């Protein structure tokens, strides 16, 4: 599978992408079959696996189980080096460019090389921009970084653009898992206006209206975790509507 090229092709075809985020820490393995059945019937295009705190073995087992239940690409969204599993199709190689903690700008990346070298995972360099979402998030705590203020749209746009200049292939605007406020339309529009690489938006998206607004503002891919964890029937509401 060529995950990144497929993302570019889908966007060129006008497709709206949706990643279902599964956090190994919060997900019960015994629920995998039932949950993935719903995912497979929904408009979801990708499965992301990862969390801020999860341990590696749980991720590995979960990725294996998910792969048996779906043909969708399974992409690691790792909170830590331990969460790298070569059973996934790809990994978002995240740089937390909103923060100034060297561990999340280069340190963890160096640590991960011994696991990635020789693995068949597609590595997708991804700029990760944490934006305040109304309450303190696990990402903030774990990475010891501050999110960007949502009023500082220029800085957010400049940060994303700098990531693109550095060669990142995807840009991820993150309000944090379970955020009270998802990333605003104004922020998405401003970042999108300036950016040539695909734009991912996640954190705190819980309703169809929020999904539509994010797409209409320019998000190419939306990531939802908490809303599906809390109510998997929300997946049933997201029917095919984009020609797939
Ligand atoms: C978190 O962006 C993802 O990293 C998804 O957030 O859990 O709030 O959907 P939610």
Coordinates of N, CA and C and ligand atoms in Angstrom, one line a residue:
X1 N 0.8 -1.2 0.0 CA 0.0 0.0 0.0 C 0.9 1.3 0.0
X2 N 0.5 2.2 -0.8 CA 1.2 3.5 -0.7 C 0.2 4.5 -0.1
X3 N 0.4 4.6 1.2 CA -0.6 5.3 2.0 C -0.6 6.8 1.6
X4 N 0.6 7.4 1.6 CA 0.7 8.8 1.3 C 0.2 9.2 -0.1
X5 N 0.6 8.4 -1.0 CA 0.2 8.7 -2.4 C -1.3 8.5 -2.5
X6 N -1.9 7.5 -1.9 CA -3.3 7.4 -1.9 C -4.1 8.5 -1.3
X7 N -3.5 9.1 -0.2 CA -4.1 10.3 0.4 C -4.1 11.5 -0.6
X8 N -2.9 11.7 -1.3 CA -2.9 12.7 -2.3 C -3.9 12.5 -3.4
X9 N -4.0 11.3 -3.9 CA -4.9 10.9 -5.0 C -6.3 11.2 -4.6
X10 N -6.7 10.7 -3.4 CA -8.0 10.9 -2.9 C -8.4 12.4 -2.8
X11 N -7.5 13.2 -2.3 CA -7.8 14.6 -2.1 C -7.9 15.2 -3.5
X12 N -7.1 14.8 -4.5 CA -7.2 15.3 -5.8 C -8.5 15.0 -6.4
X13 N -9.1 13.8 -6.0 CA -10.4 13.4 -6.5 C -11.5 14.1 -5.7
X14 N -11.2 15.0 -4.8 CA -12.2 15.7 -4.0 C -12.8 14.9 -2.9
X15 N -12.1 13.8 -2.5 CA -12.6 13.0 -1.4 C -12.3 13.6 -0.1
X16 N -13.2 13.4 0.9 CA -13.0 13.9 2.3 C -12.6 12.7 3.1
X17 N -11.5 12.8 3.8 CA -10.9 11.6 4.5 C -11.3 11.6 6.0
X18 N -11.5 10.5 6.5 CA -11.9 10.4 8.0 C -11.1 9.3 8.6
X19 N -10.3 9.6 9.6 CA -9.6 8.6 10.4 C -10.3 8.3 11.7
X20 N -10.5 7.1 12.0 CA -11.0 6.7 13.3 C -9.8 6.4 14.2
X21 N -9.7 7.1 15.3 CA -8.5 6.9 16.2 C -8.9 6.0 17.3
X22 N -8.0 4.9 17.4 CA -8.2 3.9 18.5 C -7.1 4.0 19.4
X23 N -7.4 4.3 20.7 CA -6.4 4.4 21.7 C -6.3 3.1 22.5
X24 N -5.1 2.4 22.4 CA -5.0 1.1 23.0 C -5.3 1.1 24.5
X25 N -5.1 2.3 25.1 CA -5.3 2.4 26.5 C -6.8 2.4 26.9
X26 N -7.6 2.9 26.0 CA -9.0 3.0 26.3 C -9.9 2.0 25.6
X27 N -9.3 1.2 24.8 CA -10.1 0.3 24.0 C -10.0 -1.1 24.5
X28 N -11.2 -1.8 24.5 CA -11.2 -3.2 25.0 C -11.0 -4.1 23.8
X29 N -10.0 -4.9 23.8 CA -9.7 -5.8 22.7 C -10.8 -6.7 22.3
X30 N -11.6 -7.1 23.3 CA -12.7 -8.0 23.0 C -13.8 -7.3 22.1
X31 N -13.7 -6.0 22.0 CA -14.7 -5.2 21.3 C -14.3 -5.0 19.8
X32 N -13.1 -5.4 19.5 CA -12.5 -5.1 18.2 C -13.4 -5.5 17.0
X33 N -13.9 -6.7 17.0 CA -14.7 -7.2 15.9 C -16.0 -6.3 15.7
X34 N -16.7 -6.1 16.8 CA -17.9 -5.4 16.7 C -17.7 -3.9 16.3
X35 N -16.6 -3.3 16.8 CA -16.3 -1.9 16.5 C -15.9 -1.8 15.1
X36 N -15.0 -2.7 14.6 CA -14.5 -2.6 13.3 C -15.6 -2.8 12.2
X37 N -16.6 -3.6 12.6 CA -17.7 -3.8 11.7 C -18.4 -2.5 11.4
X38 N -18.5 -1.7 12.5 CA -19.1 -0.4 12.3 C -18.2 0.5 11.5
X39 N -16.9 0.5 11.8 CA -16.0 1.3 11.1 C -16.1 1.0 9.6
X40 N -16.1 -0.3 9.3 CA -16.1 -0.8 7.9 C -17.4 -0.3 7.1
X41 N -18.4 -0.1 7.9 CA -19.7 0.3 7.2 C -19.8 1.8 7.1
X42 N -18.9 2.5 7.8 CA -19.0 4.0 7.9 C -18.2 4.6 6.7
X43 N -18.1 5.9 6.7 CA -17.3 6.6 5.7 C -15.8 6.7 6.1
X44 N -15.5 6.0 7.2 CA -14.0 6.1 7.6 C -13.1 5.6 6.4
X45 N -12.0 6.3 6.3 CA -11.1 5.9 5.2 C -9.7 5.4 5.8
X46 N -9.5 5.7 7.1 CA -8.2 5.2 7.7 C -8.5 4.9 9.2
X47 N -7.6 4.0 9.7 CA -7.7 3.7 11.1 C -6.3 4.2 11.7
X48 N -6.4 5.1 12.7 CA -5.2 5.5 13.4 C -5.1 4.8 14.7
X49 N -4.0 4.4 15.1 CA -3.8 3.7 16.4 C -2.7 4.4 17.2
X50 N -3.1 4.8 18.4 CA -2.1 5.4 19.3 C -2.7 6.2 20.4
X51 N -1.9 6.6 21.3 CA -2.4 7.4 22.4 C -1.2 8.0 23.1
X52 N -1.5 9.0 24.0 CA -0.4 9.7 24.6 C 0.4 8.8 25.6
X53 N -0.3 7.8 26.2 CA 0.3 7.1 27.3 C 0.5 5.6 27.1
X54 N -0.2 5.1 26.0 CA -0.3 3.6 25.9 C 1.1 2.8 25.8
X55 N 1.0 1.6 26.3 CA 2.3 0.8 26.2 C 2.4 0.1 24.9
X56 N 3.6 -0.3 24.5 CA 3.9 -0.8 23.2 C 3.2 -2.2 23.0
X57 N 3.2 -3.0 23.9 CA 2.7 -4.4 23.7 C 1.2 -4.3 23.3
X58 N 0.5 -3.5 24.1 CA -1.0 -3.3 23.8 C -1.2 -2.8 22.4
X59 N -0.3 -1.9 21.9 CA -0.5 -1.3 20.6 C -0.3 -2.4 19.6
X60 N 0.8 -3.2 19.8 CA 1.1 -4.3 18.8 C 0.0 -5.3 18.7
X61 N -0.6 -5.7 19.8 CA -1.7 -6.7 19.8 C -2.9 -6.1 19.1
X62 N -3.2 -4.8 19.5 CA -4.4 -4.2 18.9 C -4.2 -4.0 17.4
X63 N -3.1 -3.6 16.9 CA -2.9 -3.4 15.5 C -3.1 -4.7 14.8
X64 N -2.6 -5.8 15.3 CA -2.7 -7.1 14.7 C -4.2 -7.5 14.6
X65 N -4.9 -7.2 15.7 CA -6.4 -7.6 15.7 C -7.1 -6.7 14.7
X66 N -6.8 -5.4 14.6 CA -7.5 -4.5 13.7 C -7.3 -5.0 12.3
X67 N -6.1 -5.3 12.0 CA -5.7 -5.7 10.6 C -6.5 -6.9 10.1
X68 N -6.8 -7.8 11.1 CA -7.6 -8.9 10.7 C -9.1 -8.6 10.4
X69 N -9.5 -7.4 10.8 CA -10.9 -7.0 10.7 C -11.2 -6.0 9.7
X70 N -10.2 -5.5 9.0 CA -10.5 -4.4 8.1 C -9.5 -4.4 6.9
X71 N -9.9 -3.8 5.8 CA -9.0 -3.5 4.7 C -8.5 -2.1 4.7
X72 N -9.0 -1.3 5.6 CA -8.6 0.1 5.6 C -7.1 0.2 6.1
X73 N -6.4 1.2 5.6 CA -5.0 1.4 6.0 C -5.0 1.6 7.5
X74 N -4.0 1.0 8.2 CA -3.8 1.1 9.6 C -2.6 1.9 9.8
X75 N -2.7 3.1 10.4 CA -1.6 4.1 10.5 C -1.3 4.3 12.0
X76 N 0.0 4.2 12.4 CA 0.3 4.5 13.8 C 0.4 6.0 14.0
X77 N -0.2 6.4 15.1 CA -0.2 7.8 15.6 C 0.4 7.7 17.0
X78 N 1.7 7.5 17.0 CA 2.3 7.1 18.3 C 2.6 8.2 19.3
X79 N 2.3 7.9 20.5 CA 2.6 8.9 21.6 C 4.0 8.7 22.1
X80 N 4.6 7.5 21.8 CA 5.9 7.2 22.3 C 6.5 6.1 21.4
X81 N 7.8 6.0 21.5 CA 8.6 5.1 20.6 C 8.2 3.7 20.9
X82 N 7.8 3.4 22.1 CA 7.3 2.0 22.4 C 6.1 1.6 21.6
X83 N 5.4 2.6 21.1 CA 4.1 2.2 20.4 C 4.4 1.9 18.9
X84 N 5.6 1.8 18.5 CA 5.8 1.5 17.1 C 5.6 0.0 16.8
X85 N 4.7 -0.4 15.9 CA 4.5 -1.7 15.6 C 4.6 -1.9 14.1
X86 N 5.5 -2.9 13.7 CA 5.7 -3.1 12.3 C 4.5 -3.8 11.6
X87 N 3.5 -4.1 12.4 CA 2.3 -4.7 11.8 C 1.4 -3.7 11.1
X88 N 1.6 -2.4 11.4 CA 0.8 -1.4 10.8 C 1.3 -1.1 9.4
X89 N 0.5 -0.3 8.6 CA 0.9 0.0 7.2 C 1.8 1.2 7.2
X90 N 1.6 2.1 8.1 CA 2.4 3.4 8.0 C 2.5 4.0 9.4
X91 N 3.3 5.0 9.5 CA 3.5 5.7 10.8 C 3.5 7.2 10.5
X92 N 2.7 8.0 11.2 CA 2.9 9.4 11.2 C 4.1 9.7 12.0
X93 N 5.2 10.2 11.4 CA 6.4 10.5 12.0 C 6.3 11.9 12.5
X94 N 5.8 12.0 13.7 CA 5.3 13.3 14.2 C 6.4 14.2 14.8
X95 N 6.4 15.5 14.4 CA 7.3 16.5 15.1 C 6.3 17.5 15.7
X96 N 6.4 17.7 17.0 CA 5.5 18.6 17.7 C 6.1 20.0 17.5
X97 N 5.7 20.6 16.4 CA 6.4 21.9 16.0 C 5.7 23.1 16.7
X98 N 4.6 22.9 17.4 CA 4.1 24.0 18.2 C 4.9 24.2 19.5
X99 N 5.6 23.1 19.9 CA 6.3 23.2 21.2 C 7.8 23.4 20.9
X100 N 8.5 23.5 22.0 CA 10.0 23.7 22.0 C 10.7 22.7 22.8
X101 N 10.1 21.5 22.9 CA 10.8 20.4 23.6 C 11.6 19.6 22.6
X102 N 12.9 19.6 22.7 CA 13.7 18.9 21.7 C 13.4 17.4 21.6
X103 N 12.9 16.8 22.7 CA 12.6 15.4 22.7 C 11.6 15.1 21.6
X104 N 10.6 16.0 21.4 CA 9.5 15.8 20.5 C 9.8 16.5 19.1
X105 N 11.0 17.1 19.0 CA 11.4 17.7 17.7 C 12.4 16.8 17.0
X106 N 13.2 16.1 17.9 CA 14.2 15.2 17.3 C 14.6 14.0 18.2
X107 N 14.5 14.2 19.5 CA 15.0 13.2 20.4 C 14.3 11.8 20.2
X108 N 13.0 11.8 20.2 CA 12.3 10.5 20.1 C 12.5 9.9 18.7
X109 N 12.7 10.8 17.7 CA 12.9 10.4 16.4 C 14.1 9.5 16.3
X110 N 15.2 10.0 16.9 CA 16.5 9.3 16.9 C 16.3 8.0 17.6
X111 N 15.6 8.0 18.7 CA 15.4 6.8 19.5 C 14.6 5.7 18.7
X112 N 13.8 6.2 17.8 CA 12.9 5.3 17.1 C 13.6 4.6 15.9
X113 N 14.7 5.1 15.5 CA 15.3 4.6 14.2 C 15.6 3.1 14.3
X114 N 16.1 2.6 15.5 CA 16.4 1.2 15.6 C 15.2 0.3 15.3
X115 N 14.0 0.9 15.6 CA 12.8 0.1 15.4 C 12.3 0.2 14.0
X116 N 12.6 1.4 13.4 CA 12.0 1.7 12.0 C 12.9 1.2 10.9
X117 N 14.2 1.2 11.2 CA 15.2 0.7 10.2 C 14.8 -0.8 9.9
X118 N 14.6 -1.1 8.6 CA 14.3 -2.5 8.3 C 12.8 -2.8 8.4
X119 N 12.0 -2.0 9.1 CA 10.6 -2.3 9.1 C 9.9 -1.9 7.8
X120 N 8.8 -2.5 7.5 CA 8.2 -2.2 6.2 C 7.1 -1.1 6.3
X121 N 7.2 -0.4 7.5 CA 6.2 0.7 7.7 C 6.5 1.9 6.7
X122 N 5.5 2.4 6.1 CA 5.7 3.7 5.4 C 5.8 4.8 6.4
X123 N 6.8 5.6 6.2 CA 7.1 6.7 7.2 C 6.6 8.0 6.6
X124 N 5.7 8.6 7.3 CA 5.2 9.9 6.7 C 5.5 11.0 7.7
X125 N 6.5 11.9 7.3 CA 6.8 13.0 8.2 C 5.6 13.9 8.3
X126 N 5.3 14.2 9.6 CA 4.0 15.0 9.8 C 4.3 16.0 10.9
X127 N 3.9 17.3 10.5 CA 4.0 18.4 11.5 C 2.8 18.3 12.4
X128 N 3.0 18.4 13.7 CA 2.0 18.2 14.7 C 1.9 19.6 15.5
X129 N 0.7 20.2 15.3 CA 0.6 21.5 15.9 C -0.6 21.5 17.0
X130 N -0.2 21.6 18.2 CA -1.1 21.6 19.3 C -1.7 23.0 19.5
X131 N -3.0 23.1 19.5 CA -3.7 24.4 19.7 C -4.6 24.3 20.9
X132 N -4.7 25.3 21.7 CA -5.5 25.2 22.9 C -7.0 24.9 22.6
X133 N -7.4 23.9 23.4 CA -8.8 23.4 23.1 C -9.7 23.5 24.3
X134 N -9.4 24.4 25.2 CA -10.3 24.7 26.3 C -10.0 24.0 27.6
X135 N -9.2 23.0 27.6 CA -8.7 22.4 28.8 C -7.3 21.7 28.6
X136 N -6.6 21.5 29.7 CA -5.3 20.9 29.5 C -5.4 19.5 29.0
X137 N -4.6 19.1 28.1 CA -4.7 17.8 27.4 C -3.5 16.9 27.8
X138 N -3.7 15.6 27.5 CA -2.6 14.6 27.8 C -1.4 15.0 27.0
X139 N -1.5 15.5 25.8 CA -0.3 15.8 25.0 C 0.5 16.9 25.7
X140 N -0.2 17.9 26.2 CA 0.5 18.9 26.9 C 1.3 18.4 28.1
X141 N 0.6 17.5 28.9 CA 1.3 17.0 30.1 C 2.5 16.1 29.7
X142 N 2.2 15.2 28.7 CA 3.3 14.2 28.4 C 4.5 14.9 27.7
X143 N 4.2 15.9 26.9 CA 5.3 16.5 26.1 C 5.9 17.7 26.8
X144 N 5.2 18.1 27.9 CA 5.7 19.3 28.6 C 5.8 20.5 27.7
X145 N 4.8 20.7 26.9 CA 4.8 21.9 26.0 C 3.5 22.6 26.1
X146 N 3.4 23.8 25.7 CA 2.2 24.6 25.7 C 1.6 24.6 24.3
X147 N 0.3 24.6 24.3 CA -0.4 24.7 22.9 C -0.3 26.1 22.4
X148 N -0.5 26.3 21.2 CA -0.5 27.7 20.6 C -1.9 28.3 21.0
X149 N -1.9 29.6 21.2 CA -3.2 30.2 21.6 C -4.1 30.2 20.3
X150 N -5.4 29.9 20.5 CA -6.2 29.9 19.3 C -6.5 31.2 18.7
X151 N -6.2 32.3 19.5 CA -6.4 33.6 18.9 C -5.2 34.0 18.0
X152 N -4.1 33.3 18.2 CA -2.9 33.7 17.4 C -2.8 33.0 16.1
X153 N -3.7 33.3 15.2 CA -3.9 32.6 14.0 C -2.6 32.7 13.1
X154 N -2.0 33.9 13.1 CA -0.8 34.1 12.3 C 0.3 33.2 12.7
X155 N 0.4 33.0 14.0 CA 1.5 32.1 14.5 C 1.2 30.7 14.1
X156 N 0.0 30.3 14.2 CA -0.4 28.9 13.9 C -0.1 28.7 12.4
X157 N -0.5 29.6 11.6 CA -0.3 29.5 10.1 C 1.2 29.5 9.8
X158 N 2.0 30.3 10.5 CA 3.4 30.4 10.2 C 4.1 29.1 10.7
X159 N 3.6 28.5 11.8 CA 4.1 27.3 12.3 C 3.9 26.2 11.3
X160 N 2.7 26.1 10.8 CA 2.4 25.0 9.8 C 3.2 25.2 8.5
X161 N 3.3 26.5 8.1 CA 4.1 26.7 6.9 C 5.6 26.4 7.1
X162 N 6.1 26.7 8.2 CA 7.5 26.4 8.5 C 7.7 24.8 8.4
X163 N 6.7 24.1 8.9 CA 6.7 22.6 8.9 C 6.8 22.2 7.4
X164 N 6.0 22.8 6.6 CA 6.0 22.5 5.2 C 7.4 22.8 4.6
X165 N 7.9 23.9 4.9 CA 9.2 24.3 4.4 C 10.3 23.3 4.8
X166 N 10.1 22.7 6.0 CA 11.1 21.7 6.5 C 10.9 20.4 5.8
X167 N 9.9 20.2 5.0 CA 9.7 19.0 4.2 C 8.7 18.0 4.7
X168 N 7.9 18.5 5.8 CA 6.9 17.6 6.3 C 5.8 17.4 5.2
X169 N 5.2 16.2 5.2 CA 4.3 15.8 4.1 C 2.8 16.0 4.5
X170 N 2.6 16.0 5.8 CA 1.2 16.2 6.3 C 1.3 17.2 7.4
X171 N 0.2 18.0 7.6 CA 0.2 18.9 8.7 C -1.1 18.5 9.6
X172 N -0.9 18.4 10.9 CA -2.0 17.9 11.8 C -2.2 19.0 12.8
X173 N -3.4 19.6 12.7 CA -3.8 20.6 13.7 C -4.6 19.9 14.8
X174 N -4.1 19.9 16.0 CA -4.6 19.1 17.1 C -5.1 20.0 18.3
X175 N -6.4 19.8 18.6 CA -6.9 20.5 19.8 C -6.8 19.6 21.1
X176 N -6.4 18.4 20.9 CA -6.2 17.5 22.0 C -7.4 16.5 22.2
X177 N -7.1 15.3 22.6 CA -8.1 14.3 22.7 C -9.2 14.8 23.7
X178 N -10.4 14.7 23.3 CA -11.5 15.1 24.2 C -11.6 16.6 24.5
X179 N -11.0 17.4 23.6 CA -11.0 18.9 23.8 C -12.4 19.4 23.9
X180 N -12.5 20.5 24.7 CA -13.9 21.1 24.8 C -14.2 21.8 23.5
X181 N -13.2 22.5 22.9 CA -13.4 23.2 21.7 C -12.5 22.6 20.6
X182 N -13.1 22.2 19.5 CA -12.3 21.8 18.4 C -11.6 22.9 17.7
X183 N -10.7 22.7 16.8 CA -10.0 23.7 16.0 C -11.0 24.6 15.3
X184 N -10.9 25.9 15.4 CA -11.9 26.8 14.8 C -11.8 26.8 13.3
X185 N -12.9 27.2 12.7 CA -13.0 27.3 11.2 C -12.0 28.4 10.8
X186 N -11.8 29.5 11.5 CA -10.9 30.5 11.1 C -9.5 30.0 11.0
X187 N -9.1 29.2 12.0 CA -7.8 28.6 12.0 C -7.6 27.7 10.8
X188 N -8.5 26.8 10.6 CA -8.4 25.8 9.5 C -8.3 26.6 8.2
X189 N -9.2 27.6 8.0 CA -9.2 28.3 6.7 C -7.8 29.0 6.5
X190 N -7.3 29.6 7.6 CA -6.0 30.4 7.4 C -4.9 29.4 7.1
X191 N -4.8 28.3 7.8 CA -3.7 27.4 7.6 C -3.8 26.8 6.2
X192 N -5.0 26.4 5.8 CA -5.2 25.8 4.5 C -4.9 26.7 3.4
X193 N -5.2 27.9 3.5 CA -5.0 28.9 2.5 C -3.5 29.0 2.1
X194 N -2.7 28.8 3.1 CA -1.3 29.0 3.0 C -0.5 27.7 2.6
X195 N -1.2 26.5 2.8 CA -0.4 25.3 2.8 C -0.6 24.5 1.5
X196 N 0.4 23.8 1.1 CA 0.3 23.0 -0.1 C 0.1 21.5 0.2
X197 N 0.5 21.1 1.4 CA 0.4 19.7 1.8 C -0.9 19.4 2.5
X198 N -1.4 18.2 2.5 CA -2.7 17.8 3.1 C -2.8 18.2 4.6
X199 N -4.0 18.6 4.9 CA -4.2 19.2 6.3 C -5.2 18.2 7.1
X200 N -4.7 17.8 8.2 CA -5.4 16.9 9.1 C -5.9 17.7 10.3
X201 N -7.1 17.5 10.7 CA -7.6 18.3 11.9 C -8.3 17.3 12.9
X202 N -7.9 17.4 14.1 CA -8.5 16.5 15.1 C -8.6 17.1 16.5
X203 N -9.3 16.4 17.4 CA -9.4 16.9 18.8 C -10.8 17.5 19.0
X204 N -11.6 16.9 19.8 CA -12.9 17.4 20.2 C -14.0 17.5 19.2
X205 N -13.8 16.8 18.1 CA -14.9 16.8 17.1 C -15.9 15.7 17.5
X206 N -17.2 16.1 17.7 CA -18.2 15.2 18.2 C -19.5 15.2 17.4
X207 N -19.7 16.1 16.5 CA -21.0 16.2 15.8 C -20.8 16.2 14.3
X208 N -21.8 15.8 13.6 CA -21.8 15.9 12.1 C -21.6 17.3 11.7
X209 N -22.2 18.3 12.4 CA -22.0 19.7 12.0 C -20.6 20.1 12.1
X210 N -19.9 19.7 13.2 CA -18.5 20.1 13.3 C -17.6 19.4 12.2
X211 N -18.0 18.2 11.9 CA -17.3 17.5 10.8 C -17.4 18.3 9.5
X212 N -18.6 18.6 9.2 CA -18.9 19.4 7.9 C -18.2 20.7 7.9
X213 N -18.2 21.4 9.1 CA -17.5 22.7 9.2 C -16.0 22.6 8.9
X214 N -15.5 21.6 9.5 CA -14.0 21.4 9.4 C -13.7 21.1 7.9
X215 N -14.4 20.2 7.3 CA -14.2 19.9 5.9 C -14.4 21.2 5.0
X216 N -15.5 21.9 5.3 CA -15.8 23.1 4.5 C -14.7 24.2 4.6
X217 N -14.1 24.2 5.8 CA -13.0 25.2 6.1 C -11.7 24.8 5.4
X218 N -11.6 23.5 5.0 CA -10.4 23.1 4.3 C -9.6 21.9 4.9
X219 N -10.2 21.3 5.9 CA -9.5 20.0 6.4 C -9.6 19.0 5.3
X220 N -8.5 18.3 5.0 CA -8.6 17.2 4.1 C -8.9 15.9 4.8
X221 N -8.5 15.8 6.0 CA -8.7 14.6 6.8 C -9.1 15.0 8.2
X222 N -10.1 14.3 8.7 CA -10.5 14.6 10.1 C -10.3 13.4 10.9
X223 N -9.8 13.6 12.2 CA -9.6 12.4 13.1 C -10.5 12.5 14.2
X224 N -11.2 11.4 14.5 CA -12.1 11.3 15.6 C -11.8 10.1 16.5
X225 N -11.7 10.3 17.8 CA -11.4 9.2 18.7 C -12.5 9.1 19.8
X226 N -12.5 10.1 20.6 CA -13.4 10.1 21.8 C -14.9 10.0 21.5
X227 N -15.3 10.6 20.5 CA -16.8 10.6 20.2 C -17.2 9.1 19.8
X228 N -16.3 8.4 19.1 CA -16.6 7.0 18.8 C -16.4 6.1 20.0
X229 N -15.4 6.4 20.8 CA -15.3 5.6 22.0 C -16.5 5.7 22.9
X230 N -17.0 6.9 23.0 CA -18.2 7.1 23.9 C -19.5 6.6 23.3
X231 N -19.6 6.6 22.0 CA -20.8 6.2 21.4 C -20.5 5.7 19.9
X232 N -20.3 4.4 19.9 CA -19.9 3.8 18.6 C -21.1 3.9 17.5
X233 N -22.3 4.2 18.0 CA -23.4 4.3 17.0 C -23.2 5.6 16.2
X234 N -22.4 6.5 16.7 CA -22.1 7.7 15.9 C -21.5 7.4 14.5
X235 N -20.8 6.2 14.5 CA -20.2 5.7 13.3 C -21.3 5.4 12.3
X236 N -22.5 4.9 12.8 CA -23.6 4.5 11.9 C -24.2 5.7 11.3
X237 N -24.1 6.8 11.9 CA -24.7 8.0 11.3 C -23.8 8.6 10.2
X238 N -22.6 8.2 10.1 CA -21.7 8.7 9.1 C -21.7 7.7 7.9
X239 N -22.7 8.0 7.1 CA -22.9 7.1 5.9 C -22.1 7.6 4.7
X240 N -21.9 6.8 3.7 CA -21.2 7.2 2.5 C -21.9 8.4 1.9
X241 N -21.2 9.5 1.7 CA -21.8 10.7 1.1 C -20.8 11.4 0.2
X242 N -19.7 10.7 -0.1 CA -18.7 11.4 -1.0 C -18.4 10.6 -2.2
X243 N -19.3 9.8 -2.6 CA -19.1 9.1 -3.9 C -18.3 7.8 -3.7
X244 N -17.9 7.5 -2.5 CA -17.2 6.2 -2.3 C -18.2 5.0 -2.3
Ligands
LIG1 C1 -6.6 13.2 19.4 O1 -7.1 14.4 17.4 C2 -7.3 13.2 18.1 O2 -5.2 13.1 19.2 C3 -8.8 12.9 18.3 O3 -9.3 13.7 19.3 O4 -10.4 12.0 20.8 O5 -11.2 14.3 20.8 O6 -11.6 12.8 18.9 P1 -10.7 13.2 20.0

